[in-house]
XYZ file of C-alpha atoms in Angstrom:
563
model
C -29.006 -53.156 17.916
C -25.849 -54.091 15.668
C -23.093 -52.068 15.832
C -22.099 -50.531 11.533
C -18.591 -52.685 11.643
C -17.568 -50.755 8.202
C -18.337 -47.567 8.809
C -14.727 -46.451 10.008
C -13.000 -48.363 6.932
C -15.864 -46.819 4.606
C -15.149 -43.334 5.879
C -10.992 -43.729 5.697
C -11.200 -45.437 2.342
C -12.883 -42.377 0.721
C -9.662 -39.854 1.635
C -8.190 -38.859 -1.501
C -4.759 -39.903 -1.007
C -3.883 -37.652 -4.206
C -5.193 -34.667 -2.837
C -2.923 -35.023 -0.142
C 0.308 -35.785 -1.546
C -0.484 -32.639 -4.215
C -1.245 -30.966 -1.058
C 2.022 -31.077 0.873
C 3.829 -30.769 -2.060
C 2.869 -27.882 -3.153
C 2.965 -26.174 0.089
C 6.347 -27.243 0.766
C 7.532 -25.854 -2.927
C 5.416 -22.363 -1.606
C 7.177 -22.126 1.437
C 10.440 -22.894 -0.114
C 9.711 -19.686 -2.297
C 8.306 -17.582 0.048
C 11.585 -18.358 2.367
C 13.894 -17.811 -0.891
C 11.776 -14.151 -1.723
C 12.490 -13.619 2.150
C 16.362 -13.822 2.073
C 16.806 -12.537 -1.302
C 15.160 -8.927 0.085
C 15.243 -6.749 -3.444
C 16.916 -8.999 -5.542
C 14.439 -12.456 -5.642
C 15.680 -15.292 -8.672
C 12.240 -14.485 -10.502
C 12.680 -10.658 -10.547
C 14.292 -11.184 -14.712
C 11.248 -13.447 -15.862
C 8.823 -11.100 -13.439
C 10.006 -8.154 -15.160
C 10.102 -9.734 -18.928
C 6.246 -10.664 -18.076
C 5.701 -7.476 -16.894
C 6.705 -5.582 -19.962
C 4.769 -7.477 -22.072
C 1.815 -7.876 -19.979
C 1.802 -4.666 -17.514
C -1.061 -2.039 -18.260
C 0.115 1.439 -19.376
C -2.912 3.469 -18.939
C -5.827 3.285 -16.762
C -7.811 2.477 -19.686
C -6.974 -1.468 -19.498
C -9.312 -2.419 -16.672
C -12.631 -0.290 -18.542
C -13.654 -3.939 -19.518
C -15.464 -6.528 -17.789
C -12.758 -9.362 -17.810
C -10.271 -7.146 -15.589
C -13.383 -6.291 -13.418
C -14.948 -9.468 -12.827
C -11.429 -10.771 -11.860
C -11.024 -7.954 -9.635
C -14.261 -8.679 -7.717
C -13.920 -12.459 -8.102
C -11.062 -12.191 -5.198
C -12.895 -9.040 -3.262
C -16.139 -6.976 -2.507
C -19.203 -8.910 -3.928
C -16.773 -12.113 -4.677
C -15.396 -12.492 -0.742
C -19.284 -12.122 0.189
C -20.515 -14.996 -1.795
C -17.556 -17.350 -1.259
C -18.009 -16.020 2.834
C -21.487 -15.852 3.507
C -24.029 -16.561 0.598
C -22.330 -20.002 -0.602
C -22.061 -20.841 3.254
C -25.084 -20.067 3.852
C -27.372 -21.472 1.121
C -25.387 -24.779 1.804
C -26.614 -24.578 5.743
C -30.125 -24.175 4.125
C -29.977 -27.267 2.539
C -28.374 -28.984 5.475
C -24.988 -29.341 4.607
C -23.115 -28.046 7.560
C -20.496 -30.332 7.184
C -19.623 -28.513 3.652
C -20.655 -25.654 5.034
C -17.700 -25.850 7.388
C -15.031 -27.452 4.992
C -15.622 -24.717 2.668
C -15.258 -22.036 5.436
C -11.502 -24.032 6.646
C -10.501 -23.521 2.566
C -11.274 -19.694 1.994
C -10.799 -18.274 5.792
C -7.624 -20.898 5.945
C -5.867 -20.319 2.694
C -6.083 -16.337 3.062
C -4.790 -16.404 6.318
C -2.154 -18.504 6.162
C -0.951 -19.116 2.768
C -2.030 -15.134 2.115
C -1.636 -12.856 5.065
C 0.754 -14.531 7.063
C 3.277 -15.121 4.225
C 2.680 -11.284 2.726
C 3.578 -9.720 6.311
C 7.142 -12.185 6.556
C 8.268 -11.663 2.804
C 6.581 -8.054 2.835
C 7.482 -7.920 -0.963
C 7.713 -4.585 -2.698
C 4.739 -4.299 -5.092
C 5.768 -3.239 -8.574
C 5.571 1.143 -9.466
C 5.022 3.317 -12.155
C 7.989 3.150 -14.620
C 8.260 6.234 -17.300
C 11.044 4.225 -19.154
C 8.679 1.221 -20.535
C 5.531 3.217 -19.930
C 4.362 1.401 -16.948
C 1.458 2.615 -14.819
C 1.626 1.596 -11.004
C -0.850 -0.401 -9.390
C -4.227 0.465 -10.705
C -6.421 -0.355 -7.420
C -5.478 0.370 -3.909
C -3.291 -2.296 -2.846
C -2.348 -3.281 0.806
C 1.042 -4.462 2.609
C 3.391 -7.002 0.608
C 2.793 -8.551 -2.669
C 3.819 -12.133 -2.950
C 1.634 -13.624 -2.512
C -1.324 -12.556 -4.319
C -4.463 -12.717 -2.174
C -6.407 -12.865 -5.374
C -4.790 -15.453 -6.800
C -4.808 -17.695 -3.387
C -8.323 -17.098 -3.143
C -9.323 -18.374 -6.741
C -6.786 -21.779 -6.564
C -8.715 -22.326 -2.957
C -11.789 -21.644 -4.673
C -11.279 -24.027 -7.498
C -9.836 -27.190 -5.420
C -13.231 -26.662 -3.241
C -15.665 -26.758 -5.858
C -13.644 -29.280 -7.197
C -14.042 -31.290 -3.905
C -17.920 -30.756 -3.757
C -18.330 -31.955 -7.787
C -19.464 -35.880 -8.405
C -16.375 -37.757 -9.826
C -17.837 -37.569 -13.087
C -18.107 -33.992 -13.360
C -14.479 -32.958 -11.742
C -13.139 -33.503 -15.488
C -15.093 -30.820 -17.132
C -14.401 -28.606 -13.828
C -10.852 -28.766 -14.069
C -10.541 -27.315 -17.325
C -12.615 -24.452 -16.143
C -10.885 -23.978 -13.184
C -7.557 -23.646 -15.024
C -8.605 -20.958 -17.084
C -9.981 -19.221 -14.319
C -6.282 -19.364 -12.545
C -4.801 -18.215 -15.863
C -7.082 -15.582 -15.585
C -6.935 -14.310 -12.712
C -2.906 -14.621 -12.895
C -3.231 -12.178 -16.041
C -5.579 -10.004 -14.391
C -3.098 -9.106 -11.554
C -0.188 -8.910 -13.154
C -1.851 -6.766 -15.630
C -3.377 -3.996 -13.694
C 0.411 -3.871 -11.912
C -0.347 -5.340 -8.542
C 1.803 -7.963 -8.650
C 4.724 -9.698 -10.119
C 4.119 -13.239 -12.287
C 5.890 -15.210 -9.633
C 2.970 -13.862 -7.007
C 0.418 -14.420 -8.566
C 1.852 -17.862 -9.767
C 2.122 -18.941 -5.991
C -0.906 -17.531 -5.038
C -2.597 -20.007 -7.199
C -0.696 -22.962 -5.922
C -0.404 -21.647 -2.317
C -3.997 -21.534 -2.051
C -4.647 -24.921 -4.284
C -2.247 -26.801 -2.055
C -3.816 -25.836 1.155
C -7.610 -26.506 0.141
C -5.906 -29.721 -1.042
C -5.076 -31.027 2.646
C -8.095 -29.704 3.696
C -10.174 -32.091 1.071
C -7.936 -34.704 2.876
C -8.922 -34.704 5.590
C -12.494 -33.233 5.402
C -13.068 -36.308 3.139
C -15.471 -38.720 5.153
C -17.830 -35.888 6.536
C -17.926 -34.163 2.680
C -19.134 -38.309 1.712
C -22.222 -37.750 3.898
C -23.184 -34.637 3.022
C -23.245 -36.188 -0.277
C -25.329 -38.905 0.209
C -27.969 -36.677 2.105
C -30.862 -35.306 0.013
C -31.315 -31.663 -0.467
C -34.791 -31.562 1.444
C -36.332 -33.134 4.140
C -38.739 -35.149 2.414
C -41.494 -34.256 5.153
C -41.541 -31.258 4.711
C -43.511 -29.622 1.606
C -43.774 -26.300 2.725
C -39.604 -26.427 3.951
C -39.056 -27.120 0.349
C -41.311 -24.468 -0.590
C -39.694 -22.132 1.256
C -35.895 -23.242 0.341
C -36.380 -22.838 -3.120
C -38.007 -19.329 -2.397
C -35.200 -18.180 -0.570
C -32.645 -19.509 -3.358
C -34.675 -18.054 -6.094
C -34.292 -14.466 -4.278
C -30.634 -15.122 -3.414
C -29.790 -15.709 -7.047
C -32.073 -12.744 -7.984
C -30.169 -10.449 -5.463
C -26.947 -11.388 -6.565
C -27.455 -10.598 -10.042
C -28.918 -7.289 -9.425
C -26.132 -6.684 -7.183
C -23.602 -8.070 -9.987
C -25.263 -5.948 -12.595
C -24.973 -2.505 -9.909
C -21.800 -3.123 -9.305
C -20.366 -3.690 -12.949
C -22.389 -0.341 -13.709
C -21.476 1.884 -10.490
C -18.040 -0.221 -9.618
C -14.615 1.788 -11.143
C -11.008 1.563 -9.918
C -9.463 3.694 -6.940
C -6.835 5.880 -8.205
C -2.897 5.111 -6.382
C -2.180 8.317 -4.239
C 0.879 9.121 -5.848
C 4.221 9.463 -3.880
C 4.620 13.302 -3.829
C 7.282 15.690 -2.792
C 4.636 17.375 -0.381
C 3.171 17.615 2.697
C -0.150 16.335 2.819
C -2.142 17.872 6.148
C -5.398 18.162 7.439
C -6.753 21.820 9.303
C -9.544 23.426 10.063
C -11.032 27.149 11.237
C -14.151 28.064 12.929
C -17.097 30.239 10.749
C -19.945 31.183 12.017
C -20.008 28.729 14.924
C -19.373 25.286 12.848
C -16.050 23.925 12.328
C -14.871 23.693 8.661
C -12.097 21.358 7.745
C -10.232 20.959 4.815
C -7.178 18.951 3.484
C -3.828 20.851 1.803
C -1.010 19.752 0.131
C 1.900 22.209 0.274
C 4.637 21.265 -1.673
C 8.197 20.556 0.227
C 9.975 23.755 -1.819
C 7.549 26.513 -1.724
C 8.535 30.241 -2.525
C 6.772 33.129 -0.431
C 3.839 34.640 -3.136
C 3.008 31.373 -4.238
C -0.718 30.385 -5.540
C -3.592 29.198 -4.112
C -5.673 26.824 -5.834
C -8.754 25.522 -4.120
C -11.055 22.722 -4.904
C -14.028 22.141 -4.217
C -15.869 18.483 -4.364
C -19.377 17.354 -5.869
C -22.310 16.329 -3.458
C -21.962 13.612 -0.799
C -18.406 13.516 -1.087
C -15.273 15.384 0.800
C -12.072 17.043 0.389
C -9.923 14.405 0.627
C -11.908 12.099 -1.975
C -11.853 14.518 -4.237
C -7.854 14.128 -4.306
C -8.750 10.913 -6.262
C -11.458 12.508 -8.330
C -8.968 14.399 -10.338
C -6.450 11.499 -10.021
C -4.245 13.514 -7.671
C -3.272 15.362 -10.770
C -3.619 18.542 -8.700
C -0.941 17.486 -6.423
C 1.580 16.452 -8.455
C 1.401 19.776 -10.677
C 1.007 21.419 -6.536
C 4.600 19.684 -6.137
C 6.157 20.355 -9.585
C 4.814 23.915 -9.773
C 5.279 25.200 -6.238
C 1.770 26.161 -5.580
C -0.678 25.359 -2.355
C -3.883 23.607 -3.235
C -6.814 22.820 -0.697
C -9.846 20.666 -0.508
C -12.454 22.355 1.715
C -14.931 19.847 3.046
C -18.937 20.680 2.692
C -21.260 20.977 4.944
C -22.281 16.971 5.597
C -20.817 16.452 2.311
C -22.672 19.607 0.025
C -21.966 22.980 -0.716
C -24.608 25.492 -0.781
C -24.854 26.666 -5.169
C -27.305 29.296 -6.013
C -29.673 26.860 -7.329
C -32.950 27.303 -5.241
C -34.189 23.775 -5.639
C -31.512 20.785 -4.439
C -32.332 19.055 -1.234
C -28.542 19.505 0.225
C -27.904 20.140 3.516
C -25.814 22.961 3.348
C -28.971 24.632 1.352
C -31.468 23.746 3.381
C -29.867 24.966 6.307
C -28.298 28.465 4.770
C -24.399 27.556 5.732
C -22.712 30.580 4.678
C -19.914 28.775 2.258
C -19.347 32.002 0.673
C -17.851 33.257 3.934
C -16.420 29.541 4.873
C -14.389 30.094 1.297
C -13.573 33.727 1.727
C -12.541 33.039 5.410
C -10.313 29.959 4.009
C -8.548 31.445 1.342
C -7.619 34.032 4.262
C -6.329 31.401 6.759
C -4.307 29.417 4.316
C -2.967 32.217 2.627
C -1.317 33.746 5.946
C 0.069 30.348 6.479
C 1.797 29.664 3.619
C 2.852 33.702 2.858
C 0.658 32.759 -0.205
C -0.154 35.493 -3.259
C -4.272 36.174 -2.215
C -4.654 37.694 -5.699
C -3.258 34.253 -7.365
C -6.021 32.547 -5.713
C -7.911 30.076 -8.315
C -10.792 28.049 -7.867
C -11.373 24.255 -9.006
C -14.879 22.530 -8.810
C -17.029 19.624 -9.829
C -20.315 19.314 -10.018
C -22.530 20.660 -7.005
C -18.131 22.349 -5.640
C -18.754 23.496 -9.179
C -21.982 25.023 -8.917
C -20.346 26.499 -5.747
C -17.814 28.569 -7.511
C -20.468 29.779 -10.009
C -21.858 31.161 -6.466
C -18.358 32.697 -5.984
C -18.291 34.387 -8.706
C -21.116 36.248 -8.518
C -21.815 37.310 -4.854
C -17.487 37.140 -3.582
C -15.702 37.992 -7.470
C -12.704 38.937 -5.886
C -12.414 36.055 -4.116
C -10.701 33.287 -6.816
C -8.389 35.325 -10.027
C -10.149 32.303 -12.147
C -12.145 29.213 -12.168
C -12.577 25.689 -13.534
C -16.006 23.877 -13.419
C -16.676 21.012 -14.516
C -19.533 18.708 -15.166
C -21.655 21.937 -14.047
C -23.797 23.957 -16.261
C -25.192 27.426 -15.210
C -28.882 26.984 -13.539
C -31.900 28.480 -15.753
C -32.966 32.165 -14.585
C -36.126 30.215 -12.507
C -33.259 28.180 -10.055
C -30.852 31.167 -9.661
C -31.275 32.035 -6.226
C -27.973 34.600 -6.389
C -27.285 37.713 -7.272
C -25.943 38.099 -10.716
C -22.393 37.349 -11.867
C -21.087 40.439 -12.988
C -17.354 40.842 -12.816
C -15.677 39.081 -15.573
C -13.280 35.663 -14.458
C -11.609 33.506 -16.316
C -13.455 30.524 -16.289
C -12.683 27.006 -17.610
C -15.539 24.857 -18.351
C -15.485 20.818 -18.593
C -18.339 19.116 -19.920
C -19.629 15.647 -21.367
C -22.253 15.106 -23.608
C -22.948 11.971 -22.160
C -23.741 13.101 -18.480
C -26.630 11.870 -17.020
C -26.315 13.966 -13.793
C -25.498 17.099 -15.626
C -27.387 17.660 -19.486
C -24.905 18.894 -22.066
C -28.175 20.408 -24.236
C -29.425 21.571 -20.608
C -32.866 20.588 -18.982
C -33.449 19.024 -15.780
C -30.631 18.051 -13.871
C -30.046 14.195 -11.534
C -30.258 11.151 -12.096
C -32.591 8.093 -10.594
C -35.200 10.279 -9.854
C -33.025 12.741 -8.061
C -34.569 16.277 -8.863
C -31.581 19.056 -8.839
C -33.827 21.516 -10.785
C -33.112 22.686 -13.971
C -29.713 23.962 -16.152
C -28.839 25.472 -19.211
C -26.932 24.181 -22.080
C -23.281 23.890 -21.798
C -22.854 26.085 -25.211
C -25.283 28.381 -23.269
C -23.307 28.591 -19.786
C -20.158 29.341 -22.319
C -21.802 32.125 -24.173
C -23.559 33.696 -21.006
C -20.208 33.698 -18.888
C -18.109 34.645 -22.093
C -20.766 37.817 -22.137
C -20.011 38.957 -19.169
C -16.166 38.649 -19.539
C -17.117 41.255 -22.868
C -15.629 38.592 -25.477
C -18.530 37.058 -26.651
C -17.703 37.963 -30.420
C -14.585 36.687 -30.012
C -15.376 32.539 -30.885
C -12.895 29.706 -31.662
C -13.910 26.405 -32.118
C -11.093 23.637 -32.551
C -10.604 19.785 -32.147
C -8.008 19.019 -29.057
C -7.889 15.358 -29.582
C -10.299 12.134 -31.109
C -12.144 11.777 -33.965
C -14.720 14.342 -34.550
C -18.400 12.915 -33.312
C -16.823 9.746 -31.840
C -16.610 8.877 -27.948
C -13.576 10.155 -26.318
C -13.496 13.242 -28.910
C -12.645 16.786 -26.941
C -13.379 19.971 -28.974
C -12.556 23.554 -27.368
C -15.509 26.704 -28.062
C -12.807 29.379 -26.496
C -13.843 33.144 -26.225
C -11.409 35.673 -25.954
C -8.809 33.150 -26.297
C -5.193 35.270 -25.405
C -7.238 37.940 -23.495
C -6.851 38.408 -19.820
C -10.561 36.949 -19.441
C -11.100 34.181 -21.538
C -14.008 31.122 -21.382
C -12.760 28.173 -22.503
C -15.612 25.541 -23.268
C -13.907 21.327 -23.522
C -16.854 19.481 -24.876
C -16.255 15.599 -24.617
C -18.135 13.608 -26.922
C -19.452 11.258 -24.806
C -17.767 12.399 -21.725
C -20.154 11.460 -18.482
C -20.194 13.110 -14.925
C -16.326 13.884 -14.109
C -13.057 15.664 -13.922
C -10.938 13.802 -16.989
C -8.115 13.199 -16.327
C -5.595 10.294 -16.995
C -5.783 8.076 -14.028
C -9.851 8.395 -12.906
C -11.723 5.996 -14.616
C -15.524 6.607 -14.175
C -18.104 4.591 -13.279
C -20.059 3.169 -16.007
C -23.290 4.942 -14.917
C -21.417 7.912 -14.679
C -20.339 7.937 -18.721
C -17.518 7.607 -20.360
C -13.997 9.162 -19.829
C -11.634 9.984 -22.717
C -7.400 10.373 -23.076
C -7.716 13.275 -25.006
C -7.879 15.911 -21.685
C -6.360 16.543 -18.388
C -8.571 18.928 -16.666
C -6.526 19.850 -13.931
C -3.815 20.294 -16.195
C -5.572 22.821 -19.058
C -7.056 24.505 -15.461
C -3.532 25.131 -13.761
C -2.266 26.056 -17.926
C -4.853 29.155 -17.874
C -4.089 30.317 -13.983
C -0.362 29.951 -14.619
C -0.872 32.915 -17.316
C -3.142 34.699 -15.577
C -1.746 38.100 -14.339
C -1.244 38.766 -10.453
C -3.690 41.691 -9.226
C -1.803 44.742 -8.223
């Protein structure tokens, strides 16, 4: 047998020498940046062109990322993006036996995001850009971690890029790089625009993570040409064939099913705000179970201050509910100099009076009535807190939970907010009735598929969480038993009457002592509005026109103290 004299000139003679040279010189012009963002600290040379792009670029409400270009961006670099580019691409390209590209394409997007990405971001540890009231400026609008220059994002898509690049017949890199450019502008928009970055990190990002995948081509060159030249399928093999194509038909099928879930139950993460407040966890023992719950208790607070406690929807706890209402309550906990406190459920539920839901806390009789009463107690004897300035905030089944408040412990919260929770038809009351009157706030969406606006059965996907009356209804019944049901306004807070985003208010007794105040959102979904939560899309829409916690805490603040 001959020995192949060629092969080792074949194999060196197909290393992109380009690639290479682009390579290290990019890196070395990254590194030379990252070194001059070290030493400059808070002053870098790009922070007047960063800022400049920022003004014109940065988002100033939540509002810019309900699209799909901001989201697809967003998930390009993270969640269902990092587990194709990780595991699905890898592994589809094993399938077809192309370990060799299997590998090289691991080396680009595990190498470029640890080195060009994480290692850089913890040396430079770059302040991220904040909320600023002059220009109107939101702050980052999804959680962030340490450092931003450089953008992981952004490194991630120029690595991505250069490696399909490097797997594309000559003839079809042309066409490729076009795309690819417009995918880096892209995604260089997209961060800068939701405020995660500055312009100079996501620039970098894209050539940080270009430059490395460049070497990489380099010198993964020979063992990418025989992958190449390899056919798909053994040609033996009928039923391996058979099989391959099976499995790629489901992976495609699974990934657009979980594309389309995610663009419908996907929404940004609300920025915990920096507050001038203590933010603590506690708990007390009722009725043999521990109960915790999460307070924030501002840094100036005067002895007789309020209480306000709020109370989450189903499978969720205390301190998520912070972000449901967009930390809103905090900040107005802060600026106000009142206590509020997210009690967590029973494994995530409350038990309502509605005789029907399949929660935990209902199916095994907790006692949150006493859990609440026992709370409100503990809390207020730690703070030297006002018991008869005690108010109550809830969404959806925490909603449902105050309605239970109100009726069997009235003394309990001075007044109420619920929203996305209508009052349970006469069949799934399981309480006694509410009569004491209570100021009660009500939130609701015409557009909520968890919670009907025109009443009916309540849940969505098949969940069955029995049956509820109108909103209007709720309104009127509650506004009965405060005694001003004869006492109607109906006026138009913000929008365009009958269009999405439209709030009207249906107050009784408005400027009594005991008023209902009904916010209808015209197309509002399943939520606490606010101006910082955006909702999922399954969930409905959202609208600018209302900040719950904000019309809740403008009804308790006039509320009179009990004697």
């Amino acid at each position: 047998m001959t020995a192949r004299p060629a092969a080792v000139p074949e194999r060196a003679a197909t290393r992109p020498r380009r690639a290479l040279v682009l390579g290290l010189v990019g890196t070395t012009l990254f590194l030379l940046l990252a070194l001059t963002m070290y030493l400059a600290g808070d002053t870098p040379p790009t922070q007047a062109l960063d800022d400049a792009w920022r003004r014109a670029v940065g988002a100033s409400t939540v509002s810019a990322v309900d699209g799909p270009l901001p989201m697809l961006f967003q998930h390009l670099g993270a969640g269902v993006g990092a587990v194709v580019l990780l595991l699905v691409w890898p592994a589809l390209l094993l399938l077809v036996r192309r370990w060799r590209t299997a590998l090289f394409w691991w080396a680009a997007i595990v190498g470029s995001a640890v080195v060009a990405s994480q290692l850089v971001k913890h040396t430079v540890n770059r302040e991220r850009p904040v909320a600023d009231e002059a220009l109107g400026l939101v702050g980052p609008l999804f959680p962030t971690d340490h450092g931003s220059f450089p953008s992981g994002h952004s490194v991630t898509m120029g690595a991505f890029v250069v490696a399909v690049a490097a797997l594309l017949p000559v003839a079809a890199r042309r066409w490729w790089w076009v795309v690819g450019v417009l995918l880096a502008a892209g995604m260089v928009w997209q961060r800068t625009l939701i405020n995660a970055h500055w312009l100079s990190d996501a620039l970098a990002g894209i050539v940080a993570g270009a430059s490395v995948v460049a070497i990489l081509w380099w010198a993964f060159a020979p063992w990418l040409a025989v992958d190449r030249g390899r056919p798909l399928l053994p040609e033996r093999s009928r039923l391996g064939r058979a099989l391959t194509v099976v499995v790629a038909v489901l992976v495609a099928v699974l990934l657009l099913l979980g594309g389309a879930g995610l663009y419908l139950a996907d929404a940004p993460t609300p920025v915990e705000p920096d507050l001038a407040a203590d933010v603590s966890t506690g708990s007390l023992e009722v009725d043999g179970r521990e109960r915790t719950y999460t307070a924030v208790v501002p840094e100036t607070l005067e002895a007789g201050a309020p209480l306000v406690v709020v109370l989450h929807g189903s499978r969720a706890d205390g301190d998520g509910m912070r972000a449901v209402t967009g930390y809103r309550l905090d900040e107005l906990a802060a600026e106000e100099g009142f206590v509020v406190v997210y009690p967590d459920g029973y494994e995530q539920t409350w038990h309502g009076c509605r005789t029907s839901t399949p929660y935990p806390a209902r199916l095994d009789g907790v006692d949150d009535v006493a859990f609440l009463e026992a709370l409100v107690d503990d809390v207020a004897a730690t703070y030297a807190l006002d018991t008869s300035r005690t108010f109550g905030v809830g969404y959806s089944n925490g909603a449902h939970m105050l309605f239970r408040m109100a009726a069997e412990s009235p003394g309990t919260f001075a007044g109420i907010e619920a929203n996305a929770a209508n009052l349970p038809v006469a069949d799934d009351w399981g309480c006694a009735p509410i009569e004491e009157p209570v100021p009660t706030v009500l939130v609701e969406g015409t557009g909520d598929p968890v919670n009907p606006y025109d009443g009916g059965p309540a849940g969505m996907l098949g969940q069955d969480l029995g049956s509820v009356r109108s909103a209007p209804d709720t309104a009127a019944a509650l506004a009965a038993v405060n005694g001003v049901e004869d006492q109607r306004e109906e006026t138009l807070v913000g929008g365009e009457p009958g269009r999405d985003g439209a709030v009207t208010l249906t107050a009784y007794g408005a400027g009594t002592e005991v008023p209902v105040l009904l916010y209808t959102v015209e197309g509002g979904g399943h939520g606490v509005p606010n101006p910082v939560t955006v909702l999922p899309r399954m969930m409905g829409g959202g609208t600018e026109h209302l900040d719950a916690p904000l019309v809740a805490w403008e009804l308790f603040a006039t509320l009179p103290a009990s004697s």
